[in-house]
Coordinates of N, CA and C in Angstrom, one line a residue:
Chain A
X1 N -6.0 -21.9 -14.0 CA -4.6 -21.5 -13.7 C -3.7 -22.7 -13.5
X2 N -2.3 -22.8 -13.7 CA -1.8 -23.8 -13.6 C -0.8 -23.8 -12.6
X3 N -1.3 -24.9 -11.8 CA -0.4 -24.5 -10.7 C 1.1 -25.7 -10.7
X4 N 1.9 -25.0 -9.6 CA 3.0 -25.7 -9.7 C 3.4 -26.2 -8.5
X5 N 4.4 -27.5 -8.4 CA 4.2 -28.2 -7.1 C 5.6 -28.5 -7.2
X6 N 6.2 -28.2 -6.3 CA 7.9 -28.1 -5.7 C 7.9 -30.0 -4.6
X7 N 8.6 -30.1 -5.3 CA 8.9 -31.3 -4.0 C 10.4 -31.5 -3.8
X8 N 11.2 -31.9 -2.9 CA 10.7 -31.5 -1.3 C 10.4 -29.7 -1.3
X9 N 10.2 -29.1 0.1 CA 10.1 -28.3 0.4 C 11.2 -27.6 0.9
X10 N 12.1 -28.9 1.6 CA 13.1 -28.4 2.1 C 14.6 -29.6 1.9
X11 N 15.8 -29.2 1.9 CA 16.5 -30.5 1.4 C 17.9 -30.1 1.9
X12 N 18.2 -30.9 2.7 CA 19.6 -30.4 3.3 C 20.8 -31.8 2.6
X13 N 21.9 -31.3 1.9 CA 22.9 -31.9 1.7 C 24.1 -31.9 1.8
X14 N 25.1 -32.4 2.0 CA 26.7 -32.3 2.5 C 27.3 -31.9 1.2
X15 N 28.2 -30.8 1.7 CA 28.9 -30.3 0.7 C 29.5 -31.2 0.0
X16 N 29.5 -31.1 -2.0 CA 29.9 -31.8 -2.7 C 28.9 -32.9 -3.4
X17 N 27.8 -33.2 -2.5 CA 26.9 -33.9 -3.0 C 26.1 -33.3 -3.9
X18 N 25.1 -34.3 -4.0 CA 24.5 -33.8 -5.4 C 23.0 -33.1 -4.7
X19 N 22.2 -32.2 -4.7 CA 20.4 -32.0 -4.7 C 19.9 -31.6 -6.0
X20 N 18.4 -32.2 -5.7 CA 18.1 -32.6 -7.0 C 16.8 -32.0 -6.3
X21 N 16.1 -31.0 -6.9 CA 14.5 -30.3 -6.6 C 13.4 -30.3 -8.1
X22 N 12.4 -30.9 -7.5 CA 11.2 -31.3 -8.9 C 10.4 -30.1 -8.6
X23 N 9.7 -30.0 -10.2 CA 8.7 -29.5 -10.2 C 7.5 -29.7 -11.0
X24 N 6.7 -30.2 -10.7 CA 5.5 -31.1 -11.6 C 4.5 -29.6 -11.6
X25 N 4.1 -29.4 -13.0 CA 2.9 -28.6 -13.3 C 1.4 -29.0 -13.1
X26 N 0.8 -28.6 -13.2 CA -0.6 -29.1 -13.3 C -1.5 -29.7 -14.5
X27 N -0.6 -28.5 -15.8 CA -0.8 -29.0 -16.8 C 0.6 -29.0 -17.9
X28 N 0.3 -29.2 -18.9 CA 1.5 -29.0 -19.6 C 2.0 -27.4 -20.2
X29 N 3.5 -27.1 -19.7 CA 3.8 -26.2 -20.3 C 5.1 -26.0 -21.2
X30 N 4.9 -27.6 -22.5 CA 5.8 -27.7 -23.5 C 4.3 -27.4 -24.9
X31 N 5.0 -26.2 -25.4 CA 4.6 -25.4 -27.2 C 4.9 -26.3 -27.9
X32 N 4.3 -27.3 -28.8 CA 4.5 -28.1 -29.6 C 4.4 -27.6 -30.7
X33 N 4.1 -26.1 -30.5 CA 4.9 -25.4 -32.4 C 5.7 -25.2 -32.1
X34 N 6.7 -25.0 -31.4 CA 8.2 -24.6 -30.9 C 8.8 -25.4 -30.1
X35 N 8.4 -26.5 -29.4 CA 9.4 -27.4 -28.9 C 10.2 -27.2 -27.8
X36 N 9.3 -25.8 -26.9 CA 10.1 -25.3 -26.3 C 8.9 -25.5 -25.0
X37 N 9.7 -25.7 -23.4 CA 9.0 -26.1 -22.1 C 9.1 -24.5 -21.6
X38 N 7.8 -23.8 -21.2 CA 7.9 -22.7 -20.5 C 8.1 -22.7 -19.0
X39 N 9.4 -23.2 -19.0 CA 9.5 -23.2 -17.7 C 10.9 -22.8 -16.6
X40 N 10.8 -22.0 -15.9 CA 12.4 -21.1 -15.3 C 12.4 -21.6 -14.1
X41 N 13.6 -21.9 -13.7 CA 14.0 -22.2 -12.6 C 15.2 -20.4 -12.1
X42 N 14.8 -20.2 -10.7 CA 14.9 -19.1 -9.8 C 15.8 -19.4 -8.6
X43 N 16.8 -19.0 -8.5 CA 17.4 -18.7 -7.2 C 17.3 -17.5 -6.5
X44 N 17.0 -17.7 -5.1 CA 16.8 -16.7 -4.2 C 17.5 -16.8 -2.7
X45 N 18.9 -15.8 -2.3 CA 19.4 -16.0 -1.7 C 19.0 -15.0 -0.5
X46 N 19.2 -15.4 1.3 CA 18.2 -14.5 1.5 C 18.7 -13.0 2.0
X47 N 17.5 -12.5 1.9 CA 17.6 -10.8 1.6 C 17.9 -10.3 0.6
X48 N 17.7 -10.8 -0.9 CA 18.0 -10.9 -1.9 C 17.1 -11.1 -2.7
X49 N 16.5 -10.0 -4.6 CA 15.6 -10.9 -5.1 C 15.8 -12.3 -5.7
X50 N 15.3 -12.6 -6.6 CA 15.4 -13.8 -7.3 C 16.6 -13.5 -8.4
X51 N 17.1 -14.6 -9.0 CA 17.5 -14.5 -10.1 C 17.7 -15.9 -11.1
X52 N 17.2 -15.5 -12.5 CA 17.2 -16.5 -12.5 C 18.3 -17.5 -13.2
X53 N 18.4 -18.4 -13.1 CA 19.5 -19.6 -12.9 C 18.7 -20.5 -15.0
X54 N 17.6 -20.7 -14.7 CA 17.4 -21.6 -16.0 C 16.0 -21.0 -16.6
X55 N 16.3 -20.9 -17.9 CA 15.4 -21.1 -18.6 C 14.9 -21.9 -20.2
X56 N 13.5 -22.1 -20.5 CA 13.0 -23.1 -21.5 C 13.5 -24.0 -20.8
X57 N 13.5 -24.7 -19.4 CA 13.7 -25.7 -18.9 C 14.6 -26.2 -18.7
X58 N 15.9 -25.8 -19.4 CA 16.8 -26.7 -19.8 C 18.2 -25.6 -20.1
X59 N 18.0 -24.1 -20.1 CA 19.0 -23.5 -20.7 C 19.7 -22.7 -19.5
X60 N 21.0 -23.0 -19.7 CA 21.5 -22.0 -18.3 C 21.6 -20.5 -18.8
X61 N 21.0 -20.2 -18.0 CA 21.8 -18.7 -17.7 C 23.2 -17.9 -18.6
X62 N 23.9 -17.4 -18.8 CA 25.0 -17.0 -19.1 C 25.7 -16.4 -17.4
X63 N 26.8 -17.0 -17.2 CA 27.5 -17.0 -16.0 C 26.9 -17.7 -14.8
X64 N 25.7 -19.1 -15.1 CA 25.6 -19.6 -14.0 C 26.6 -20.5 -14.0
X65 N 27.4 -21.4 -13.2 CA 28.3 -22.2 -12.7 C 27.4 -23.3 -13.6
X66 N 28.3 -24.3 -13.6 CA 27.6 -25.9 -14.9 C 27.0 -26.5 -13.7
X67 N 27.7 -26.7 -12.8 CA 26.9 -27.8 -11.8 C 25.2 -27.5 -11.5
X68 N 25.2 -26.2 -11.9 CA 23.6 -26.4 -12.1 C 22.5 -26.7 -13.3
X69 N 21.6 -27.4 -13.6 CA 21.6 -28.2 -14.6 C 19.9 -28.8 -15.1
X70 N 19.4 -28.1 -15.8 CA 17.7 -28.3 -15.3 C 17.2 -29.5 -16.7
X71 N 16.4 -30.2 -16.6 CA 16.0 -31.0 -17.3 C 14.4 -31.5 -17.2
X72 N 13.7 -32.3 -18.2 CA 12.3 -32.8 -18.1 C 11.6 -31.8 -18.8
X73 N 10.3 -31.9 -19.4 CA 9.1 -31.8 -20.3 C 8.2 -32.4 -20.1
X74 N 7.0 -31.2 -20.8 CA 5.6 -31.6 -20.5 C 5.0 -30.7 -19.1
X75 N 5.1 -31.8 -17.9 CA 4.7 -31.6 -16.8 C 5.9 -32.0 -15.3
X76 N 6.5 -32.6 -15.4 CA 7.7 -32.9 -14.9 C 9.2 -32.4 -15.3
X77 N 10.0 -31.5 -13.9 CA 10.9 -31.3 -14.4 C 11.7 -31.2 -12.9
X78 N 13.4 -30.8 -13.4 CA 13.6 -31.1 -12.2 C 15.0 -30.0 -12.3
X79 N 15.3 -29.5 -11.3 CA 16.9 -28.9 -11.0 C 17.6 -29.7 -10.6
X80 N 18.8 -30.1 -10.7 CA 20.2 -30.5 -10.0 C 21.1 -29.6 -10.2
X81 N 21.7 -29.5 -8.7 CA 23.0 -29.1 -8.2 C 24.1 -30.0 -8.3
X82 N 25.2 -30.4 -9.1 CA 25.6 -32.2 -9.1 C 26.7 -31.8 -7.8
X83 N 27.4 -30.9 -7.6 CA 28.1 -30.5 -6.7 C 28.1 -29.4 -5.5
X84 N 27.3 -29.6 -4.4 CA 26.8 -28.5 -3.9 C 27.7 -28.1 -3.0
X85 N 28.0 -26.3 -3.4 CA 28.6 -25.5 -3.3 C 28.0 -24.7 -1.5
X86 N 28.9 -24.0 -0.6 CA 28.2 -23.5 0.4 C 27.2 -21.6 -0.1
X87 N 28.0 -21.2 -1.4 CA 27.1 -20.4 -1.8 C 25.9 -20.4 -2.4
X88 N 25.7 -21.9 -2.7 CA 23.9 -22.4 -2.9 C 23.0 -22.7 -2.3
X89 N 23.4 -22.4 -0.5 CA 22.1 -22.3 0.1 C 21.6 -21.0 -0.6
X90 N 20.3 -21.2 -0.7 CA 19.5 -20.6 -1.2 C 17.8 -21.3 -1.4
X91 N 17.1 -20.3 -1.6 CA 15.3 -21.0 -1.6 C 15.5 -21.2 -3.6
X92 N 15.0 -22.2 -4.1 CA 14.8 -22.6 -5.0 C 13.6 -22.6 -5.7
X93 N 12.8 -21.4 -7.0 CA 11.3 -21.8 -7.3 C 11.8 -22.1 -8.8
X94 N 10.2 -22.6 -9.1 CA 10.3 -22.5 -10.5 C 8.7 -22.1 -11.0
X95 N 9.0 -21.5 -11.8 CA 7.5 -20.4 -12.7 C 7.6 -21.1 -14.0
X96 N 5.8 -21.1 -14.0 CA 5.8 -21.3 -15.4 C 5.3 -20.0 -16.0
X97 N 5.8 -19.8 -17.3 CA 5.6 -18.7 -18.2 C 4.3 -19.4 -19.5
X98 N 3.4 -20.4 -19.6 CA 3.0 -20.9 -20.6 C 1.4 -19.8 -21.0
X99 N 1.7 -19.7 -22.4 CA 0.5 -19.2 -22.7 C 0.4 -17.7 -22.3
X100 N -1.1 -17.6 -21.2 CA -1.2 -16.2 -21.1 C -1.2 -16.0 -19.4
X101 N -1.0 -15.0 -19.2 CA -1.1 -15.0 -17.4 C -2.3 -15.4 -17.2
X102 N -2.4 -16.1 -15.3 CA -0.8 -15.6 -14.4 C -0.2 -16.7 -14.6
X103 N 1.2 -16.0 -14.3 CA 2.4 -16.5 -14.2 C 2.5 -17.4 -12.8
X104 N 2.2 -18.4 -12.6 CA 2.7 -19.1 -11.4 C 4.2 -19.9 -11.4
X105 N 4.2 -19.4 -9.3 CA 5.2 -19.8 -8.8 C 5.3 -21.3 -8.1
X106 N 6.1 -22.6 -7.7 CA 5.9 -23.3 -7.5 C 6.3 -22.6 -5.8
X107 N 6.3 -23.0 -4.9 CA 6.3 -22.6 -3.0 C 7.8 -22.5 -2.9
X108 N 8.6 -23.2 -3.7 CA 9.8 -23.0 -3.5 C 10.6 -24.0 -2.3
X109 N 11.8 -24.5 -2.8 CA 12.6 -25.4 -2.3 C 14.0 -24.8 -1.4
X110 N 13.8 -24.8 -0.1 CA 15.0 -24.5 0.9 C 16.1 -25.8 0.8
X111 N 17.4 -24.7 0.3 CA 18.9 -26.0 0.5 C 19.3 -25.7 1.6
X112 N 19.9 -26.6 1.9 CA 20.9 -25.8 3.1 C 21.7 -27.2 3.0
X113 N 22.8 -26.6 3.8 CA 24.4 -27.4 4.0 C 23.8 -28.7 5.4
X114 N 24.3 -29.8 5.4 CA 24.5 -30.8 6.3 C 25.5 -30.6 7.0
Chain B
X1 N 24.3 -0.4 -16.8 CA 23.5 -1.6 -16.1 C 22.4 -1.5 -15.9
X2 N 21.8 -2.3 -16.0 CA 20.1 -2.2 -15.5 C 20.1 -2.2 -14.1
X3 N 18.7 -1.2 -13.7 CA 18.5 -1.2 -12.6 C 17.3 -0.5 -12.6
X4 N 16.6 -1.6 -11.3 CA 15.0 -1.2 -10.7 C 15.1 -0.8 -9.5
X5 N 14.1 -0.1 -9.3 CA 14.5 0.6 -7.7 C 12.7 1.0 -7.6
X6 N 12.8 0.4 -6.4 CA 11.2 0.6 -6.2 C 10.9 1.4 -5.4
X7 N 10.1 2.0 -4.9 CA 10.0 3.3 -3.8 C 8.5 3.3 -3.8
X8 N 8.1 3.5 -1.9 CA 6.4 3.8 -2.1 C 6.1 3.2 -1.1
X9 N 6.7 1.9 -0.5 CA 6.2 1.1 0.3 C 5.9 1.5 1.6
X10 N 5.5 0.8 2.6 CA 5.4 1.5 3.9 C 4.1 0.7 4.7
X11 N 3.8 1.4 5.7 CA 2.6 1.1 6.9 C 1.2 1.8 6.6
X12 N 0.1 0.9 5.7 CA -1.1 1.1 5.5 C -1.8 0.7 6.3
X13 N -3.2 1.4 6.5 CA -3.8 0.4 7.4 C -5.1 -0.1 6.2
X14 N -5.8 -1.1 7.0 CA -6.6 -1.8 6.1 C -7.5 -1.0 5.3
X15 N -8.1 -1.3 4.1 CA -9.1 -0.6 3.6 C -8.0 1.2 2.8
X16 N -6.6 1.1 3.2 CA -6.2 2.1 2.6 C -5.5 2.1 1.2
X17 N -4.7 3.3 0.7 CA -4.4 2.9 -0.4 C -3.1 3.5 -0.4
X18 N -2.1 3.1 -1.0 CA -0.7 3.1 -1.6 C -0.2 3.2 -3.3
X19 N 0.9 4.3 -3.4 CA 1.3 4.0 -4.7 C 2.4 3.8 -5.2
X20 N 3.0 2.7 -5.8 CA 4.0 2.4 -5.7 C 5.2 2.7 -6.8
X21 N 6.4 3.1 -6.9 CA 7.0 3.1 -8.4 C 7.8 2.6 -8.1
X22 N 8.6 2.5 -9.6 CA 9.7 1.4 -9.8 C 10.6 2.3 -11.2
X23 N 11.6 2.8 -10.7 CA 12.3 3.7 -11.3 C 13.5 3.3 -12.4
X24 N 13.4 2.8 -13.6 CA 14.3 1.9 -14.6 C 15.5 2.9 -15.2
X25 N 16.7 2.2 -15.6 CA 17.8 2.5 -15.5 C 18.6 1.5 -16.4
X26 N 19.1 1.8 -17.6 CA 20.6 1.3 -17.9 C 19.9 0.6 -18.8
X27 N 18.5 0.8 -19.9 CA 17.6 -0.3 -20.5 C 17.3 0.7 -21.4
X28 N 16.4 -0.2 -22.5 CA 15.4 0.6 -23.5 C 14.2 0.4 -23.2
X29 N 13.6 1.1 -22.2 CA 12.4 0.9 -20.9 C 11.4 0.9 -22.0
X30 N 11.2 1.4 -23.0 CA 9.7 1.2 -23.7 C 9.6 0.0 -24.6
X31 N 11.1 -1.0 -24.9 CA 10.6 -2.2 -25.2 C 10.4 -3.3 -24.6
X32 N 10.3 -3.6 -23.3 CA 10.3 -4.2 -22.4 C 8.9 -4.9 -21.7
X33 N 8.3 -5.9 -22.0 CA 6.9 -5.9 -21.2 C 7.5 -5.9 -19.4
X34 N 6.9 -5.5 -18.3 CA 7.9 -5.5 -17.1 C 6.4 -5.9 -16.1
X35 N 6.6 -6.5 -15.0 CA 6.0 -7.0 -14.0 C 5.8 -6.6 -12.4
X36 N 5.3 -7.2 -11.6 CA 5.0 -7.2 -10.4 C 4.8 -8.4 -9.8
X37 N 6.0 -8.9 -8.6 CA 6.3 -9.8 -8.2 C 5.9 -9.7 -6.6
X38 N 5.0 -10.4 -6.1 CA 5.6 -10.0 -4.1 C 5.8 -11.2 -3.5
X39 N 6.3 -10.7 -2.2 CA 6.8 -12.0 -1.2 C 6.0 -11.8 0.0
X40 N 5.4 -12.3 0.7 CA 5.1 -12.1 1.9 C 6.1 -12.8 2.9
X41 N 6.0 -12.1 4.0 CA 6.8 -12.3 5.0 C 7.3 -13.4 5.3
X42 N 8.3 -14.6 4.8 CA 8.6 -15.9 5.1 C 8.1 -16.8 4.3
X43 N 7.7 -16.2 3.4 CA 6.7 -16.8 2.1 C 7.3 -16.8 0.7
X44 N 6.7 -17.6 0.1 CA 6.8 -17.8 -1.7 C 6.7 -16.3 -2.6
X45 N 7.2 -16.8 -3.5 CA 7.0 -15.9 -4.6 C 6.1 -15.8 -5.2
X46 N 4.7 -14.7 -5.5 CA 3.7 -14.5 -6.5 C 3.6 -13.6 -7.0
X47 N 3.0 -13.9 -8.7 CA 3.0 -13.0 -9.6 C 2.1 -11.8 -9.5
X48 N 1.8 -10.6 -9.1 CA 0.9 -9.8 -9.1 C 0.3 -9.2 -10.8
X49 N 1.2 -9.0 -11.6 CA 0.9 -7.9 -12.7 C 1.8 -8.3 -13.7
X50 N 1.2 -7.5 -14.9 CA 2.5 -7.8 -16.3 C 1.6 -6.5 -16.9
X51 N 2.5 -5.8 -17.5 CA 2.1 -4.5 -18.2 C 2.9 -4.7 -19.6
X52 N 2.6 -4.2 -20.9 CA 3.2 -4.6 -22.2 C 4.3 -3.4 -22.0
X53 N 4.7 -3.4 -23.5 CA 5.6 -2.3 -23.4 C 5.1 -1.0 -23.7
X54 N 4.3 -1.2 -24.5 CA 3.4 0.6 -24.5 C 2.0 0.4 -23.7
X55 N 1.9 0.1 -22.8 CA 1.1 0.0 -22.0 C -0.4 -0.3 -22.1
X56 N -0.2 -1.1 -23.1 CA -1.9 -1.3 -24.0 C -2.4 -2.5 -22.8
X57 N -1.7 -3.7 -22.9 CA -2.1 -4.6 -22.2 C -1.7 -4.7 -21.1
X58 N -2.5 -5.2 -20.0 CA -2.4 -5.6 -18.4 C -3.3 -6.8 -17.5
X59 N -2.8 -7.5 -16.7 CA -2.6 -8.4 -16.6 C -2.3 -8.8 -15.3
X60 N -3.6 -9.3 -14.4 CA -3.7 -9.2 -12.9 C -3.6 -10.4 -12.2
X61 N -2.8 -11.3 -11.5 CA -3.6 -11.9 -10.4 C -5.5 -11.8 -9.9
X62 N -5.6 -12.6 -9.9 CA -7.4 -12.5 -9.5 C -7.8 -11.9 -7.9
X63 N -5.9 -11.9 -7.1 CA -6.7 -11.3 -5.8 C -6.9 -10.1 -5.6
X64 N -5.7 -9.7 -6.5 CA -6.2 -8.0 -6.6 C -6.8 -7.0 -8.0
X65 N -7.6 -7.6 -8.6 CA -8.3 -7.2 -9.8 C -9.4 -6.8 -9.0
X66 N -9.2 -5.4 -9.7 CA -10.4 -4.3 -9.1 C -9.7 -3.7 -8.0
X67 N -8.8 -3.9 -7.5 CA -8.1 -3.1 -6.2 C -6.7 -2.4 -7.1
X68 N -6.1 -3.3 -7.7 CA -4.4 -2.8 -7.7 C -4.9 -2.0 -9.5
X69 N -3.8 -1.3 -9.6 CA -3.6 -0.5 -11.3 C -1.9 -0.5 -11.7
X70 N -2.1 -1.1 -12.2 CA -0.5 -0.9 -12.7 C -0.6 0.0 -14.3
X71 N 0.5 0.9 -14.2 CA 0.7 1.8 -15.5 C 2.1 2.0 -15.4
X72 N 2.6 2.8 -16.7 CA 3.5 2.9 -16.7 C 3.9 4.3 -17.6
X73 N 5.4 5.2 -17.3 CA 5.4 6.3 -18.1 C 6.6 6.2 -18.8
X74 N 6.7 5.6 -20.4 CA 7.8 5.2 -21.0 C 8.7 6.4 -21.0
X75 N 8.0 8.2 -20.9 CA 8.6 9.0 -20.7 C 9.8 9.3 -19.5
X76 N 9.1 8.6 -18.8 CA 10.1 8.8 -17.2 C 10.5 7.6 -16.9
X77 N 10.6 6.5 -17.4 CA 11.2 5.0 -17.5 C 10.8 4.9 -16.4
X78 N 9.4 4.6 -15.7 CA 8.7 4.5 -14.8 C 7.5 3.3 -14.6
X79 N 7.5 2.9 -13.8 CA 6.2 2.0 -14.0 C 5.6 2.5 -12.2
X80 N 4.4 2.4 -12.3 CA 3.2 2.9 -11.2 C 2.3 1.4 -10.6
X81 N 2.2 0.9 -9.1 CA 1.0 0.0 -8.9 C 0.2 0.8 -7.9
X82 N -0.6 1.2 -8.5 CA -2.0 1.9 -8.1 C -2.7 0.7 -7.3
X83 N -2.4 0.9 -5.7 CA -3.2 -0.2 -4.5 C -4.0 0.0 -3.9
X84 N -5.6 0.2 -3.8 CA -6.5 0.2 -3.2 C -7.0 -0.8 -2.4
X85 N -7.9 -0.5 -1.5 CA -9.0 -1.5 -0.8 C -7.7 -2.7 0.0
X86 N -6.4 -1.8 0.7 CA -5.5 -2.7 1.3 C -6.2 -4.1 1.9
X87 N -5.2 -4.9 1.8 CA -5.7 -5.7 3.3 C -4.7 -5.8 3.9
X88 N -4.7 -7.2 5.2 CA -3.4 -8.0 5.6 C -2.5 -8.5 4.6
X89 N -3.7 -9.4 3.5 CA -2.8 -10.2 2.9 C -1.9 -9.7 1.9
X90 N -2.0 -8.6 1.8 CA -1.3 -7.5 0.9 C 0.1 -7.3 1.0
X91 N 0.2 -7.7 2.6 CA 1.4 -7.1 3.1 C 2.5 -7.9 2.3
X92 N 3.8 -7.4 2.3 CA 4.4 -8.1 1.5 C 5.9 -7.4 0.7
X93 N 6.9 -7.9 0.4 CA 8.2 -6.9 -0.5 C 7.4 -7.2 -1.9
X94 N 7.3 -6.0 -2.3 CA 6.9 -5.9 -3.4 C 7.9 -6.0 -4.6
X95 N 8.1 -6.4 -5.6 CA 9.5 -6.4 -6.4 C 8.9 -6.0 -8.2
X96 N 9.4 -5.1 -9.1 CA 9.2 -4.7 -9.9 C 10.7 -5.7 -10.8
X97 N 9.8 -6.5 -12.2 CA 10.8 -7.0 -12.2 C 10.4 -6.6 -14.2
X98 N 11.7 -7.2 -14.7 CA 11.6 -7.0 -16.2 C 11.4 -7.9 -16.5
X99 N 11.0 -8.4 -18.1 CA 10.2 -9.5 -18.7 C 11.3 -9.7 -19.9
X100 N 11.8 -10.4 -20.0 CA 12.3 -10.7 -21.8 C 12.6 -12.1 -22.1
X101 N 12.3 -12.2 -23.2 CA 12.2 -14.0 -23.7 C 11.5 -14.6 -22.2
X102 N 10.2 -14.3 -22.3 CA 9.8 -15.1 -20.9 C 10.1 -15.8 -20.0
X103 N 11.3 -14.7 -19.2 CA 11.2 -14.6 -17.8 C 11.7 -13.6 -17.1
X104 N 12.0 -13.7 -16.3 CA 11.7 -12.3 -15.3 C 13.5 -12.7 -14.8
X105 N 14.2 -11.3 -15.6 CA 15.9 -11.7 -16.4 C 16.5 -10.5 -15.3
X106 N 15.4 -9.8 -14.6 CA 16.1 -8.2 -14.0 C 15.1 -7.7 -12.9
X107 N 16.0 -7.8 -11.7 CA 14.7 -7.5 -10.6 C 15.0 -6.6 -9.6
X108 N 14.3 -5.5 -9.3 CA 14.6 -5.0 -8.2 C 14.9 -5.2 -6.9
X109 N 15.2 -4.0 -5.8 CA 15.4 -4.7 -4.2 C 14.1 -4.9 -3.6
X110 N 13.1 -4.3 -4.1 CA 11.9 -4.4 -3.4 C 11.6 -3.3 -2.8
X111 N 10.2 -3.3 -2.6 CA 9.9 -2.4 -0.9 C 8.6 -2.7 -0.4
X112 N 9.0 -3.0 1.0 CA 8.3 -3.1 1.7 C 6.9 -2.5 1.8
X113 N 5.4 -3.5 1.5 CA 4.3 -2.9 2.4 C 3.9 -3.7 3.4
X114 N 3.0 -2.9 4.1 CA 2.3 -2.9 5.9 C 1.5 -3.0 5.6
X115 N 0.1 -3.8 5.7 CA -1.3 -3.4 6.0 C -1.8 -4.1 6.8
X116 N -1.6 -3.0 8.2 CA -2.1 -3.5 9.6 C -2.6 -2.1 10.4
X117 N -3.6 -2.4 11.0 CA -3.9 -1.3 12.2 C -3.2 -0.6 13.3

C-alpha cells in the first residue's frame, strides 16, 4: 500500500502570509502513459466533510479561490495558500488515487490564523 | 444538486452489527463508481470501500474485509455498508462519497457510529 506523509502536522500563519503543506508518497503516483500525478489535495472545515480543492496534482477545482495552488510529481508534492485568508483554517489532506485501491489518506495538516 | 445523505449510524456494542445507507440525489447514480470514507473521533481521513457503478466490483480496506459489505441498489439510487463483527476501532463519521475522474468530487454529512459497551 502506499502510504502518504503530511509535513507539518500543524502550521499556524498570520493573515496574508503565505502556508505551504507537503506531501511525500511512499512510492510514485505519476502514470507515465498519461503524464498525469494521482494525486488530490482536500479541505476540511470543521464539522464539515471534505472537499476537494486540487486535483492530478496541480489542477484547481472550478470555484476554488487562485491563492490556492498545488504543485510537484512523482513522490513529492506540496499545497500553497500564497495569501492566507481567515476562511482557510481548515485541516488539510491529500490522497492518492494511483492504480488500484486503497486509496490512502496522508494524517492531514491543521492551519490556523497567528 | 447532488446530494448524499447517509442514515443508519448509531450506538453498537462490540461484536455487533449495523447497516448503513447513503441515499443519492440530483446525479445519474448508476454511472458513478461511489465510496466509503470514515473519520474517527479527532482523527484523519480513511478510505473504507469503492463499489463500481453496476456493482460488479468492490474494494476493501484490509481492516475490515470479511466484516464490512458494501452494495448498492441503482434502482433506489442507494448504496448499503453491511458492518459486522463491530469493534472500538470502528467507531467513527462514516461518509458516503462519489468518485469521478479520481477523486472523491461529492460527499455526504456523514453519520455517526458507536462501538462501545
Amino acid at each position: 500500500d502506499i502510504v502518504m506523509t503530511q509535513s507539518p502536522d500543524s502550521l499556524t500563519v498570520s493573515l496574508g502570509e503565505r502556508a505551504t503543506i507537503n506531501c511525500k508518497s511512499s512510492q510514485s503516483v505519476l502514470d507515465n502513459s498519461n503524464n498525469k500525478n494521482y494525486l488530490i489535495w482536500y479541505q476540511q472545515k470543521p464539522g464539515q466533510p471534505p472537499k476537494v480543492l486540487i486535483s492530478w496534482a496541480s489542477t484547481r477545482e472550478s470555484g476554488v479561490p487562485d491563492r490556492f495552488s498545488g504543485s510537484g510529481s512523482g513522490t513529492d508534492f506540496t499545497l500553497t495558500i500564497s495569501s492566507l485568508q481567515a476562511e482557510d483554517v481548515a485541516v488539510y489532506y491529500c490522497q492518492q488515487y494511483y492504480g488500484s485501491p486503497p486509496w490512502t489518506f496522508g494524517q492531514g495538516t491543521k492551519v490556523e490564523i497567528k | 444538486e447532488v446530494q448524499l445523505v447517509e442514515s443508519g449510524g448509531g450506538l453498537v456494542q462490540p461484536g455487533g452489527s449495523l447497516r448503513l445507507s447513503c441515499a443519492a440525489s440530483g446525479l445519474t447514480f448508476s454511472g458513478y463508481w461511489m465510496n466509503w470514507v470514515r473519520q474517527a473521533p479527532g482523527k484523519g481521513l480513511e478510505w473504507v470501500a469503492t463499489i463500481s457503478s453496476d456493482g460488479s466490483q468492490k474494494y476493501y480496506v484490509d481492516s475490515v474485509k470479511g466484516r464490512f459489505t458494501f452494495s448498492r441498489d441503482n434502482t433506489k439510487n442507494s448504496l448499503y455498508l453491511q458492518m459486522n463483527s463491530l469493534r472500538a476501532e470502528d467507531t467513527a463519521v462514516y461518509y458516503c462519497a462519489r468518485e469521478t475522474r479520481r477523486r472523491l468530487d461529492c460527499w455526504g454529512q456523514g453519520t455517526l457510529v458507536t462501538v462501545s459497551s
